[in-house]
Amino acid sequence: MRWLPSLATAALAVLAPALAGAQTKIDFFFPVPVDGKLAREMTRLVKVYNDSQKDVSVTAVYTGSYDDTKLKAQAAASAGKPPAVVLMSANFVLDLKLSGDLISLEPMLKTDGTTRGQFLADFWPALHANATVDGELYAVPYQNSTPLLYYNKDHFKEAGLDPEKPPQTWAELVADAKKLTKGNGDSVERYGFGMPEGYDYMGWLMEALTMSNGGQYFNDEYGGEVYYDTPTMLGAAQFVEDLVFKHKVMQQGVVEAGGVSTNFLAGKTSMVLLSTGSLSFVRDNMKAAYGVAFVPRNVRNAVPIGGGSLVMFKGLNDEQKQAGWKFIKWLTSAETLAGWSRFTGYFAPRKSSYDLPEMKDFIAKNPDAKVALEQLPYAKPWFATYQTVAVRKALEDEMQAVLNGKKKAPQAIKDAQRNADALMKPYVDQTALKLP
């Protein structure tokens, strides 16, 4: 019987390479909601991660817009094939938690011997609210943004404006935009101002304008309440309407983000509101001198946080959870986030990313990358409610009607509030206290 151990040893020797080479395979869904070559760079990053270790094999799946990514991730999970990691719009986290799609990341923190507070300490404070729900961590910030005002310095000089003094208030924005707008008979050759008005972007910018008008866009502690029909929202909606129809400094109709950036690069629009995430695209493609500034205020400086966070879907086995968490930690290391920030224009969510020598050198050479960081003290949580997308679209549909000249701002915000309330009613009925 002395041959048995040797046979067992031989068998193990044969199996060892296979066991050593076993990998946990996971899917990673990611969107590309702004300009640039982000999809290729993300695919490259995933390859770098896969080549750096042998335990996890990540398949990168480009899923379109943030809204598309939410739908596709939910569909995959319903089909029994949940993606282990999803780069999800940060303001979807609450809704996805309420619908039972996400897993809490608290068990991973416990396994790592850390706490939520310790883990989030290195992330900018403005990002914490959209990463947690009911005191638990459900998301890790990855690519983050605020809206910024981009402006053409050459146009400013031509119009007799100081290129180093962009507008800081709504009144200054209107005055400058009027000087920058150029007509040719009945047509307009150049508009003074533009902003994306398609789905997702429009809601985000209306939040920025409402907050900079002194108001709140939603109840950030309760998922069933929005403040569409308010004086501060009316002021923001009227401001947008007036830019088109009264001041005639902005194009009528709905212009998508790609059209806004194209018009800015082509010199057909002098000032635009775009995400920080468009900064590298503008930097690489803008032929004229340009500047970047805070979103102009009416009552106060205020902007919403934007961008995406990494989440994990329910239905994963333990190995997939461990693999997904390992990948998330690599993606959100100070070094990886710094590189992604330099490539895209998103600001890095970790403060420590800016302590790295390569980041200090980059900021010194590209001071426009500092503007979003300087705006962070005025940043607030991103819109998040029950049925976030539909509730957001309730306002966007009405604002698009305003831009098309089919509705006036006062009626638009009333209709938006009514439609949003109807969408949130199931959650309100479930949570509101009903006295006898």
Short mmCIF file of C-alpha atoms in Angstrom, two decimals:
data_model
loop_
_atom_site.label_atom_id
_atom_site.label_comp_id
_atom_site.label_asym_id
_atom_site.label_seq_id
_atom_site.Cartn_x
_atom_site.Cartn_y
_atom_site.Cartn_z
CA MET A 1 0.00 0.00 0.00
CA ARG A 2 3.05 2.27 0.01
CA TRP A 3 2.19 3.45 -3.52
CA LEU A 4 -0.97 5.29 -2.33
CA PRO A 5 0.78 8.37 -0.90
CA SER A 6 2.87 8.71 -4.00
CA LEU A 7 -0.23 8.45 -6.18
CA ALA A 8 -2.01 11.07 -4.06
CA THR A 9 1.00 13.32 -4.29
CA ALA A 10 1.11 12.87 -8.04
CA ALA A 11 -2.61 13.63 -8.31
CA LEU A 12 -2.24 16.80 -6.28
CA ALA A 13 0.70 17.82 -8.42
CA VAL A 14 -1.50 17.49 -11.49
CA LEU A 15 -4.36 19.43 -9.90
CA ALA A 16 -2.22 22.19 -8.38
CA PRO A 17 -1.77 24.24 -11.55
CA ALA A 18 -5.48 24.12 -12.24
CA LEU A 19 -6.34 25.13 -8.67
CA ALA A 20 -3.75 27.89 -8.69
CA GLY A 21 -5.10 29.20 -11.96
CA ALA A 22 -8.76 29.21 -10.85
CA GLN A 23 -10.20 32.70 -11.05
CA THR A 24 -13.42 34.26 -9.91
CA LYS A 25 -15.01 35.81 -12.96
CA ILE A 26 -17.15 38.92 -12.52
CA ASP A 27 -18.83 41.49 -14.74
CA PHE A 28 -18.29 45.23 -14.38
CA PHE A 29 -20.93 47.52 -15.92
CA PHE A 30 -19.87 51.09 -16.62
CA PRO A 31 -21.37 54.10 -18.42
CA VAL A 32 -19.77 56.99 -20.25
CA PRO A 33 -22.08 59.96 -19.66
CA VAL A 34 -19.73 62.76 -20.75
CA ASP A 35 -17.40 63.64 -23.61
CA GLY A 36 -14.08 61.97 -24.33
CA LYS A 37 -12.49 58.58 -24.87
CA LEU A 38 -13.53 57.25 -21.50
CA ALA A 39 -14.81 53.85 -22.62
CA ARG A 40 -11.45 52.86 -24.10
CA GLU A 41 -9.58 54.10 -21.06
CA MET A 42 -11.84 52.19 -18.69
CA THR A 43 -11.35 49.04 -20.73
CA ARG A 44 -7.59 49.60 -20.53
CA LEU A 45 -7.79 50.05 -16.75
CA VAL A 46 -9.65 46.77 -16.36
CA LYS A 47 -6.96 45.01 -18.40
CA VAL A 48 -4.27 46.52 -16.16
CA TYR A 49 -6.11 45.14 -13.14
CA ASN A 50 -6.59 41.70 -14.67
CA ASP A 51 -2.90 41.52 -15.60
CA SER A 52 -1.82 42.62 -12.11
CA GLN A 53 -3.22 39.59 -10.29
CA LYS A 54 -4.58 36.09 -10.91
CA ASP A 55 -7.44 35.77 -8.44
CA VAL A 56 -10.08 37.82 -10.23
CA SER A 57 -11.02 38.14 -13.90
CA VAL A 58 -13.12 41.23 -14.63
CA THR A 59 -15.12 41.59 -17.84
CA ALA A 60 -15.77 45.26 -18.63
CA VAL A 61 -19.19 45.91 -20.16
CA TYR A 62 -19.93 49.38 -21.54
CA THR A 63 -23.60 50.10 -20.83
CA GLY A 64 -24.31 53.55 -22.34
CA SER A 65 -25.71 56.40 -20.25
CA TYR A 66 -26.25 56.38 -16.50
CA ASP A 67 -29.98 55.77 -17.04
CA ASP A 68 -29.23 52.90 -19.44
CA THR A 69 -26.77 51.40 -16.99
CA LYS A 70 -29.38 51.30 -14.24
CA LEU A 71 -31.88 49.52 -16.46
CA LYS A 72 -29.34 47.02 -17.81
CA ALA A 73 -27.94 46.19 -14.38
CA GLN A 74 -31.43 45.60 -12.99
CA ALA A 75 -32.32 43.44 -16.01
CA ALA A 76 -29.18 41.34 -15.59
CA ALA A 77 -29.89 40.86 -11.90
CA SER A 78 -33.50 39.84 -12.64
CA ALA A 79 -32.16 37.28 -15.11
CA GLY A 80 -30.01 35.74 -12.37
CA LYS A 81 -26.73 37.18 -13.68
CA PRO A 82 -26.09 40.26 -11.53
CA PRO A 83 -23.00 42.32 -12.30
CA ALA A 84 -20.63 42.19 -9.34
CA VAL A 85 -19.69 45.85 -9.69
CA VAL A 86 -21.56 48.69 -11.39
CA LEU A 87 -20.43 52.26 -11.89
CA MET A 88 -23.81 53.77 -11.13
CA SER A 89 -25.00 57.35 -11.05
CA ALA A 90 -24.43 58.38 -7.44
CA ASN A 91 -27.98 59.63 -7.07
CA PHE A 92 -29.48 56.22 -7.91
CA VAL A 93 -28.11 54.63 -4.74
CA LEU A 94 -31.09 55.51 -2.53
CA ASP A 95 -33.65 54.28 -5.07
CA LEU A 96 -31.72 51.06 -5.71
CA LYS A 97 -31.47 50.42 -2.00
CA LEU A 98 -35.21 51.02 -1.54
CA SER A 99 -35.96 48.60 -4.38
CA GLY A 100 -33.73 45.93 -2.83
CA ASP A 101 -31.21 45.78 -5.68
CA LEU A 102 -28.02 46.57 -3.75
CA ILE A 103 -26.05 44.92 -1.01
CA SER A 104 -24.64 46.82 1.93
CA LEU A 105 -20.85 47.15 1.90
CA GLU A 106 -20.66 47.17 5.70
CA PRO A 107 -19.76 43.43 5.91
CA MET A 108 -16.75 44.06 3.63
CA LEU A 109 -15.60 46.91 5.87
CA LYS A 110 -15.92 44.65 8.91
CA THR A 111 -13.90 41.91 7.22
CA ASP A 112 -11.21 44.50 6.44
CA GLY A 113 -11.15 45.52 10.11
CA THR A 114 -12.32 49.06 9.43
CA THR A 115 -15.42 51.18 9.94
CA ARG A 116 -17.52 53.31 7.64
CA GLY A 117 -16.16 56.46 9.26
CA GLN A 118 -12.58 55.35 8.86
CA PHE A 119 -13.15 54.26 5.28
CA LEU A 120 -14.84 57.50 4.22
CA ALA A 121 -12.41 59.78 6.06
CA ASP A 122 -10.22 60.16 2.97
CA PHE A 123 -13.17 60.99 0.69
CA TRP A 124 -14.33 64.60 0.32
CA PRO A 125 -17.14 65.24 2.86
CA ALA A 126 -19.53 66.45 0.13
CA LEU A 127 -19.56 62.91 -1.29
CA HIS A 128 -20.59 61.05 1.84
CA ALA A 129 -24.36 61.64 1.64
CA ASN A 130 -24.77 59.97 -1.75
CA ALA A 131 -22.68 56.97 -0.65
CA THR A 132 -24.70 56.06 2.43
CA VAL A 133 -28.32 55.15 3.07
CA ASP A 134 -29.79 54.85 6.56
CA GLY A 135 -26.34 54.95 8.12
CA GLU A 136 -24.85 52.17 5.98
CA LEU A 137 -22.32 52.28 3.16
CA TYR A 138 -23.86 51.20 -0.14
CA ALA A 139 -21.53 52.90 -2.63
CA VAL A 140 -17.93 54.01 -3.04
CA PRO A 141 -17.34 57.31 -4.89
CA TYR A 142 -15.35 56.85 -8.08
CA GLN A 143 -15.80 59.67 -10.58
CA ASN A 144 -17.22 62.88 -9.26
CA SER A 145 -18.12 66.24 -10.67
CA THR A 146 -19.78 69.56 -10.22
CA PRO A 147 -21.14 71.76 -13.00
CA LEU A 148 -18.71 74.42 -14.18
CA LEU A 149 -18.96 77.50 -16.37
CA TYR A 150 -16.70 77.18 -19.42
CA TYR A 151 -16.11 80.38 -21.39
CA ASN A 152 -14.27 81.46 -24.52
CA LYS A 153 -11.63 84.04 -23.58
CA ASP A 154 -11.13 85.13 -27.19
CA HIS A 155 -14.84 85.95 -27.46
CA PHE A 156 -14.62 87.92 -24.22
CA LYS A 157 -11.80 90.06 -25.61
CA GLU A 158 -13.68 90.58 -28.88
CA ALA A 159 -16.80 91.72 -26.97
CA GLY A 160 -14.82 94.12 -24.80
CA LEU A 161 -15.10 91.91 -21.69
CA ASP A 162 -12.26 91.08 -19.32
CA PRO A 163 -11.26 87.45 -20.10
CA GLU A 164 -10.05 87.01 -16.53
CA LYS A 165 -13.38 88.08 -15.03
CA PRO A 166 -16.11 85.58 -15.93
CA PRO A 167 -19.65 86.32 -14.68
CA GLN A 168 -20.21 85.50 -11.02
CA THR A 169 -23.94 86.24 -10.83
CA TRP A 170 -27.00 85.58 -12.96
CA ALA A 171 -27.25 89.29 -13.78
CA GLU A 172 -23.63 89.37 -14.93
CA LEU A 173 -24.19 86.20 -16.97
CA VAL A 174 -27.11 87.81 -18.82
CA ALA A 175 -25.21 91.04 -19.40
CA ASP A 176 -22.13 89.25 -20.71
CA ALA A 177 -24.18 86.83 -22.82
CA LYS A 178 -25.92 89.74 -24.53
CA LYS A 179 -22.57 91.24 -25.52
CA LEU A 180 -21.30 87.87 -26.70
CA THR A 181 -24.34 86.96 -28.81
CA LYS A 182 -23.86 87.81 -32.50
CA GLY A 183 -26.69 88.08 -35.00
CA ASN A 184 -26.80 88.14 -38.77
CA GLY A 185 -30.13 89.46 -39.91
CA ASP A 186 -32.84 87.19 -38.54
CA SER A 187 -30.38 84.42 -37.67
CA VAL A 188 -27.92 84.03 -34.80
CA GLU A 189 -24.31 83.24 -35.64
CA ARG A 190 -23.21 82.88 -32.04
CA TYR A 191 -25.10 82.49 -28.80
CA GLY A 192 -23.74 83.94 -25.61
CA PHE A 193 -24.75 80.99 -23.45
CA GLY A 194 -25.76 77.33 -23.64
CA MET A 195 -26.43 74.36 -21.37
CA PRO A 196 -27.34 70.69 -21.87
CA GLU A 197 -31.10 70.18 -21.75
CA GLY A 198 -31.48 66.46 -22.35
CA TYR A 199 -32.46 63.92 -19.73
CA ASP A 200 -30.24 63.57 -16.68
CA TYR A 201 -28.10 66.63 -17.43
CA MET A 202 -31.09 69.02 -17.35
CA GLY A 203 -32.25 67.84 -13.94
CA TRP A 204 -28.75 68.19 -12.55
CA LEU A 205 -28.37 71.74 -13.83
CA MET A 206 -31.83 72.73 -12.63
CA GLU A 207 -30.76 71.54 -9.20
CA ALA A 208 -27.66 73.74 -9.46
CA LEU A 209 -29.70 76.78 -10.48
CA THR A 210 -32.35 76.23 -7.81
CA MET A 211 -29.74 75.91 -5.09
CA SER A 212 -27.83 78.94 -6.34
CA ASN A 213 -31.17 80.77 -6.11
CA GLY A 214 -31.21 79.98 -2.40
CA GLY A 215 -33.47 76.94 -2.47
CA GLN A 216 -33.56 73.19 -2.00
CA TYR A 217 -34.35 70.77 -4.79
CA PHE A 218 -35.48 67.85 -2.65
CA ASN A 219 -35.59 66.59 0.92
CA ASP A 220 -32.20 64.94 1.29
CA GLU A 221 -33.38 62.99 4.35
CA TYR A 222 -36.60 61.58 2.92
CA GLY A 223 -37.13 59.84 -0.42
CA GLY A 224 -40.68 61.05 -1.05
CA GLU A 225 -40.41 64.82 -1.20
CA VAL A 226 -39.26 67.26 -3.90
CA TYR A 227 -39.53 71.04 -4.04
CA TYR A 228 -40.45 71.76 -7.64
CA ASP A 229 -43.36 74.14 -7.02
CA THR A 230 -41.45 76.67 -4.92
CA PRO A 231 -40.35 80.29 -5.36
CA THR A 232 -36.71 79.27 -5.70
CA MET A 233 -37.46 76.71 -8.41
CA LEU A 234 -39.73 79.21 -10.14
CA GLY A 235 -36.86 81.69 -10.21
CA ALA A 236 -34.54 79.09 -11.75
CA ALA A 237 -37.12 77.97 -14.32
CA GLN A 238 -37.98 81.57 -15.23
CA PHE A 239 -34.28 82.37 -15.59
CA VAL A 240 -33.89 79.55 -18.13
CA GLU A 241 -37.01 80.61 -20.01
CA ASP A 242 -35.84 84.22 -20.13
CA LEU A 243 -32.41 83.29 -21.45
CA VAL A 244 -34.17 81.93 -24.55
CA PHE A 245 -37.22 84.09 -25.10
CA LYS A 246 -36.56 87.40 -23.35
CA HIS A 247 -32.81 87.91 -23.57
CA LYS A 248 -32.39 85.72 -26.68
CA VAL A 249 -28.90 84.64 -25.66
CA MET A 250 -29.57 80.87 -25.65
CA GLN A 251 -30.82 78.62 -28.44
CA GLN A 252 -34.49 77.65 -28.41
CA GLY A 253 -35.31 73.96 -28.11
CA VAL A 254 -33.61 71.06 -26.42
CA VAL A 255 -29.87 70.83 -27.05
CA GLU A 256 -28.17 67.65 -25.86
CA ALA A 257 -24.79 67.68 -24.10
CA GLY A 258 -22.88 66.68 -27.24
CA GLY A 259 -24.37 69.56 -29.16
CA VAL A 260 -23.52 72.03 -26.40
CA SER A 261 -19.87 70.98 -26.26
CA THR A 262 -19.63 70.89 -30.07
CA ASN A 263 -21.04 74.41 -30.31
CA PHE A 264 -18.60 75.63 -27.67
CA LEU A 265 -15.59 74.07 -29.39
CA ALA A 266 -16.71 75.45 -32.76
CA GLY A 267 -17.07 78.97 -31.40
CA LYS A 268 -20.85 78.99 -31.90
CA THR A 269 -21.51 79.45 -28.17
CA SER A 270 -19.36 81.62 -25.90
CA MET A 271 -20.28 80.31 -22.44
CA VAL A 272 -21.63 76.91 -21.42
CA LEU A 273 -22.46 74.96 -18.30
CA LEU A 274 -20.88 71.51 -18.47
CA SER A 275 -19.64 68.87 -16.06
CA THR A 276 -16.14 68.84 -14.65
CA GLY A 277 -16.01 65.47 -16.39
CA SER A 278 -15.84 67.30 -19.73
CA LEU A 279 -12.71 69.21 -18.78
CA SER A 280 -10.13 66.98 -20.42
CA PHE A 281 -12.24 66.80 -23.59
CA VAL A 282 -12.39 70.60 -23.77
CA ARG A 283 -8.70 70.90 -22.89
CA ASP A 284 -7.72 68.50 -25.67
CA ASN A 285 -10.00 69.91 -28.36
CA MET A 286 -10.52 73.62 -27.74
CA LYS A 287 -8.50 75.70 -30.17
CA ALA A 288 -9.35 79.08 -28.65
CA ALA A 289 -8.26 80.19 -25.19
CA TYR A 290 -10.83 79.22 -22.58
CA GLY A 291 -11.48 79.66 -18.90
CA VAL A 292 -13.33 77.71 -16.21
CA ALA A 293 -15.30 79.26 -13.37
CA PHE A 294 -17.91 78.64 -10.66
CA VAL A 295 -21.54 78.28 -11.64
CA PRO A 296 -22.91 81.85 -11.42
CA ARG A 297 -25.11 82.52 -8.39
CA ASN A 298 -28.25 84.53 -7.78
CA VAL A 299 -28.48 84.25 -3.98
CA ARG A 300 -25.54 82.02 -3.04
CA ASN A 301 -22.81 79.81 -4.41
CA ALA A 302 -24.13 76.25 -4.48
CA VAL A 303 -23.79 73.22 -6.75
CA PRO A 304 -24.88 69.58 -6.63
CA ILE A 305 -22.40 66.75 -6.59
CA GLY A 306 -22.55 64.63 -9.72
CA GLY A 307 -20.81 61.60 -11.14
CA GLY A 308 -20.76 57.91 -10.42
CA SER A 309 -20.15 55.54 -7.54
CA LEU A 310 -19.35 51.84 -7.43
CA VAL A 311 -22.09 49.55 -6.12
CA MET A 312 -22.64 45.79 -5.83
CA PHE A 313 -25.87 44.02 -6.76
CA LYS A 314 -27.73 41.35 -4.84
CA GLY A 315 -27.59 37.77 -6.02
CA LEU A 316 -23.81 37.36 -5.91
CA ASN A 317 -22.17 34.37 -4.23
CA ASP A 318 -19.50 34.87 -1.59
CA GLU A 319 -16.62 34.49 -4.05
CA GLN A 320 -18.13 37.08 -6.38
CA LYS A 321 -18.66 39.48 -3.49
CA GLN A 322 -15.05 39.14 -2.39
CA ALA A 323 -13.83 39.53 -5.96
CA GLY A 324 -16.02 42.58 -6.54
CA TRP A 325 -14.85 44.24 -3.34
CA LYS A 326 -11.23 43.58 -4.20
CA PHE A 327 -11.75 45.23 -7.60
CA ILE A 328 -13.55 48.20 -6.03
CA LYS A 329 -10.68 48.80 -3.63
CA TRP A 330 -8.20 48.77 -6.52
CA LEU A 331 -10.33 51.11 -8.64
CA THR A 332 -10.71 53.54 -5.74
CA SER A 333 -7.10 53.58 -4.61
CA ALA A 334 -5.54 57.05 -4.48
CA GLU A 335 -3.29 56.21 -7.43
CA THR A 336 -6.02 54.82 -9.71
CA LEU A 337 -8.39 57.68 -8.92
CA ALA A 338 -5.67 60.25 -9.57
CA GLY A 339 -4.95 58.77 -12.98
CA TRP A 340 -8.63 58.66 -13.88
CA SER A 341 -9.02 62.29 -12.80
CA ARG A 342 -6.12 63.41 -14.96
CA PHE A 343 -7.49 61.53 -17.95
CA THR A 344 -11.13 62.60 -17.65
CA GLY A 345 -11.41 65.89 -15.80
CA TYR A 346 -13.52 64.42 -12.99
CA PHE A 347 -12.07 65.42 -9.64
CA ALA A 348 -10.62 62.57 -7.61
CA PRO A 349 -12.92 61.68 -4.70
CA ARG A 350 -10.00 60.84 -2.39
CA LYS A 351 -8.21 63.77 -0.82
CA SER A 352 -4.98 61.76 -0.70
CA SER A 353 -4.91 61.56 -4.51
CA TYR A 354 -3.86 65.21 -4.50
CA ASP A 355 -0.86 64.47 -2.28
CA LEU A 356 0.72 62.33 -5.01
CA PRO A 357 3.66 63.98 -6.84
CA GLU A 358 2.18 63.30 -10.27
CA MET A 359 -1.09 64.95 -9.21
CA LYS A 360 0.67 68.01 -7.80
CA ASP A 361 2.58 68.37 -11.05
CA PHE A 362 -0.62 67.99 -13.09
CA ILE A 363 -2.48 70.65 -11.10
CA ALA A 364 0.47 73.03 -11.45
CA LYS A 365 0.36 72.60 -15.24
CA ASN A 366 -3.44 72.61 -15.46
CA PRO A 367 -4.82 75.10 -12.94
CA ASP A 368 -8.29 74.75 -14.49
CA ALA A 369 -8.50 71.39 -12.69
CA LYS A 370 -8.55 73.23 -9.35
CA VAL A 371 -11.84 75.02 -9.94
CA ALA A 372 -14.05 72.04 -9.11
CA LEU A 373 -12.11 71.48 -5.88
CA GLU A 374 -12.50 75.14 -4.95
CA GLN A 375 -16.24 74.80 -5.55
CA LEU A 376 -16.55 71.75 -3.26
CA PRO A 377 -17.16 73.75 -0.06
CA TYR A 378 -20.41 74.90 -1.71
CA ALA A 379 -21.44 71.43 -2.90
CA LYS A 380 -24.59 69.64 -1.75
CA PRO A 381 -25.88 66.07 -2.20
CA TRP A 382 -27.19 65.03 -5.58
CA PHE A 383 -30.94 64.61 -6.10
CA ALA A 384 -32.03 61.20 -4.78
CA THR A 385 -35.60 59.99 -4.22
CA TYR A 386 -37.85 57.00 -4.61
CA GLN A 387 -38.18 56.42 -8.38
CA THR A 388 -35.32 58.87 -8.96
CA VAL A 389 -35.25 58.73 -12.75
CA ALA A 390 -38.99 59.13 -13.26
CA VAL A 391 -39.25 61.88 -10.64
CA ARG A 392 -36.33 63.71 -12.23
CA LYS A 393 -37.92 63.37 -15.67
CA ALA A 394 -41.14 64.86 -14.32
CA LEU A 395 -39.29 68.15 -14.08
CA GLU A 396 -37.15 67.65 -17.19
CA ASP A 397 -40.22 67.02 -19.36
CA GLU A 398 -41.74 70.29 -18.21
CA MET A 399 -38.54 72.28 -18.67
CA GLN A 400 -38.14 70.88 -22.16
CA ALA A 401 -41.67 72.10 -22.90
CA VAL A 402 -40.59 75.54 -21.68
CA LEU A 403 -37.52 75.50 -23.92
CA ASN A 404 -39.67 74.55 -26.90
CA GLY A 405 -42.01 77.46 -26.21
CA LYS A 406 -44.95 75.21 -25.38
CA LYS A 407 -45.31 76.12 -21.72
CA LYS A 408 -44.47 78.96 -19.34
CA ALA A 409 -42.27 78.46 -16.30
CA PRO A 410 -44.98 79.00 -13.61
CA GLN A 411 -47.25 76.32 -15.09
CA ALA A 412 -44.32 74.00 -15.79
CA ILE A 413 -43.19 73.77 -12.18
CA LYS A 414 -46.77 73.20 -10.96
CA ASP A 415 -47.22 70.35 -13.43
CA ALA A 416 -43.80 68.93 -12.53
CA GLN A 417 -44.70 68.90 -8.84
CA ARG A 418 -48.05 67.21 -9.45
CA ASN A 419 -46.50 64.49 -11.61
CA ALA A 420 -43.61 63.92 -9.21
CA ASP A 421 -45.98 63.63 -6.24
CA ALA A 422 -47.99 60.98 -8.09
CA LEU A 423 -44.83 58.98 -8.79
CA MET A 424 -43.68 59.13 -5.18
CA LYS A 425 -47.12 58.39 -3.69
CA PRO A 426 -46.49 54.65 -3.09
CA TYR A 427 -43.43 55.47 -0.99
CA VAL A 428 -45.22 58.30 0.81
CA ASP A 429 -48.20 56.05 1.57
CA GLN A 430 -45.84 53.39 2.90
CA THR A 431 -43.88 55.73 5.15
CA ALA A 432 -46.23 58.55 6.13
CA LEU A 433 -47.87 58.34 9.54
CA LYS A 434 -51.61 57.89 9.12
CA LEU A 435 -53.50 58.97 12.22
CA PRO A 436 -57.03 57.65 12.84
#
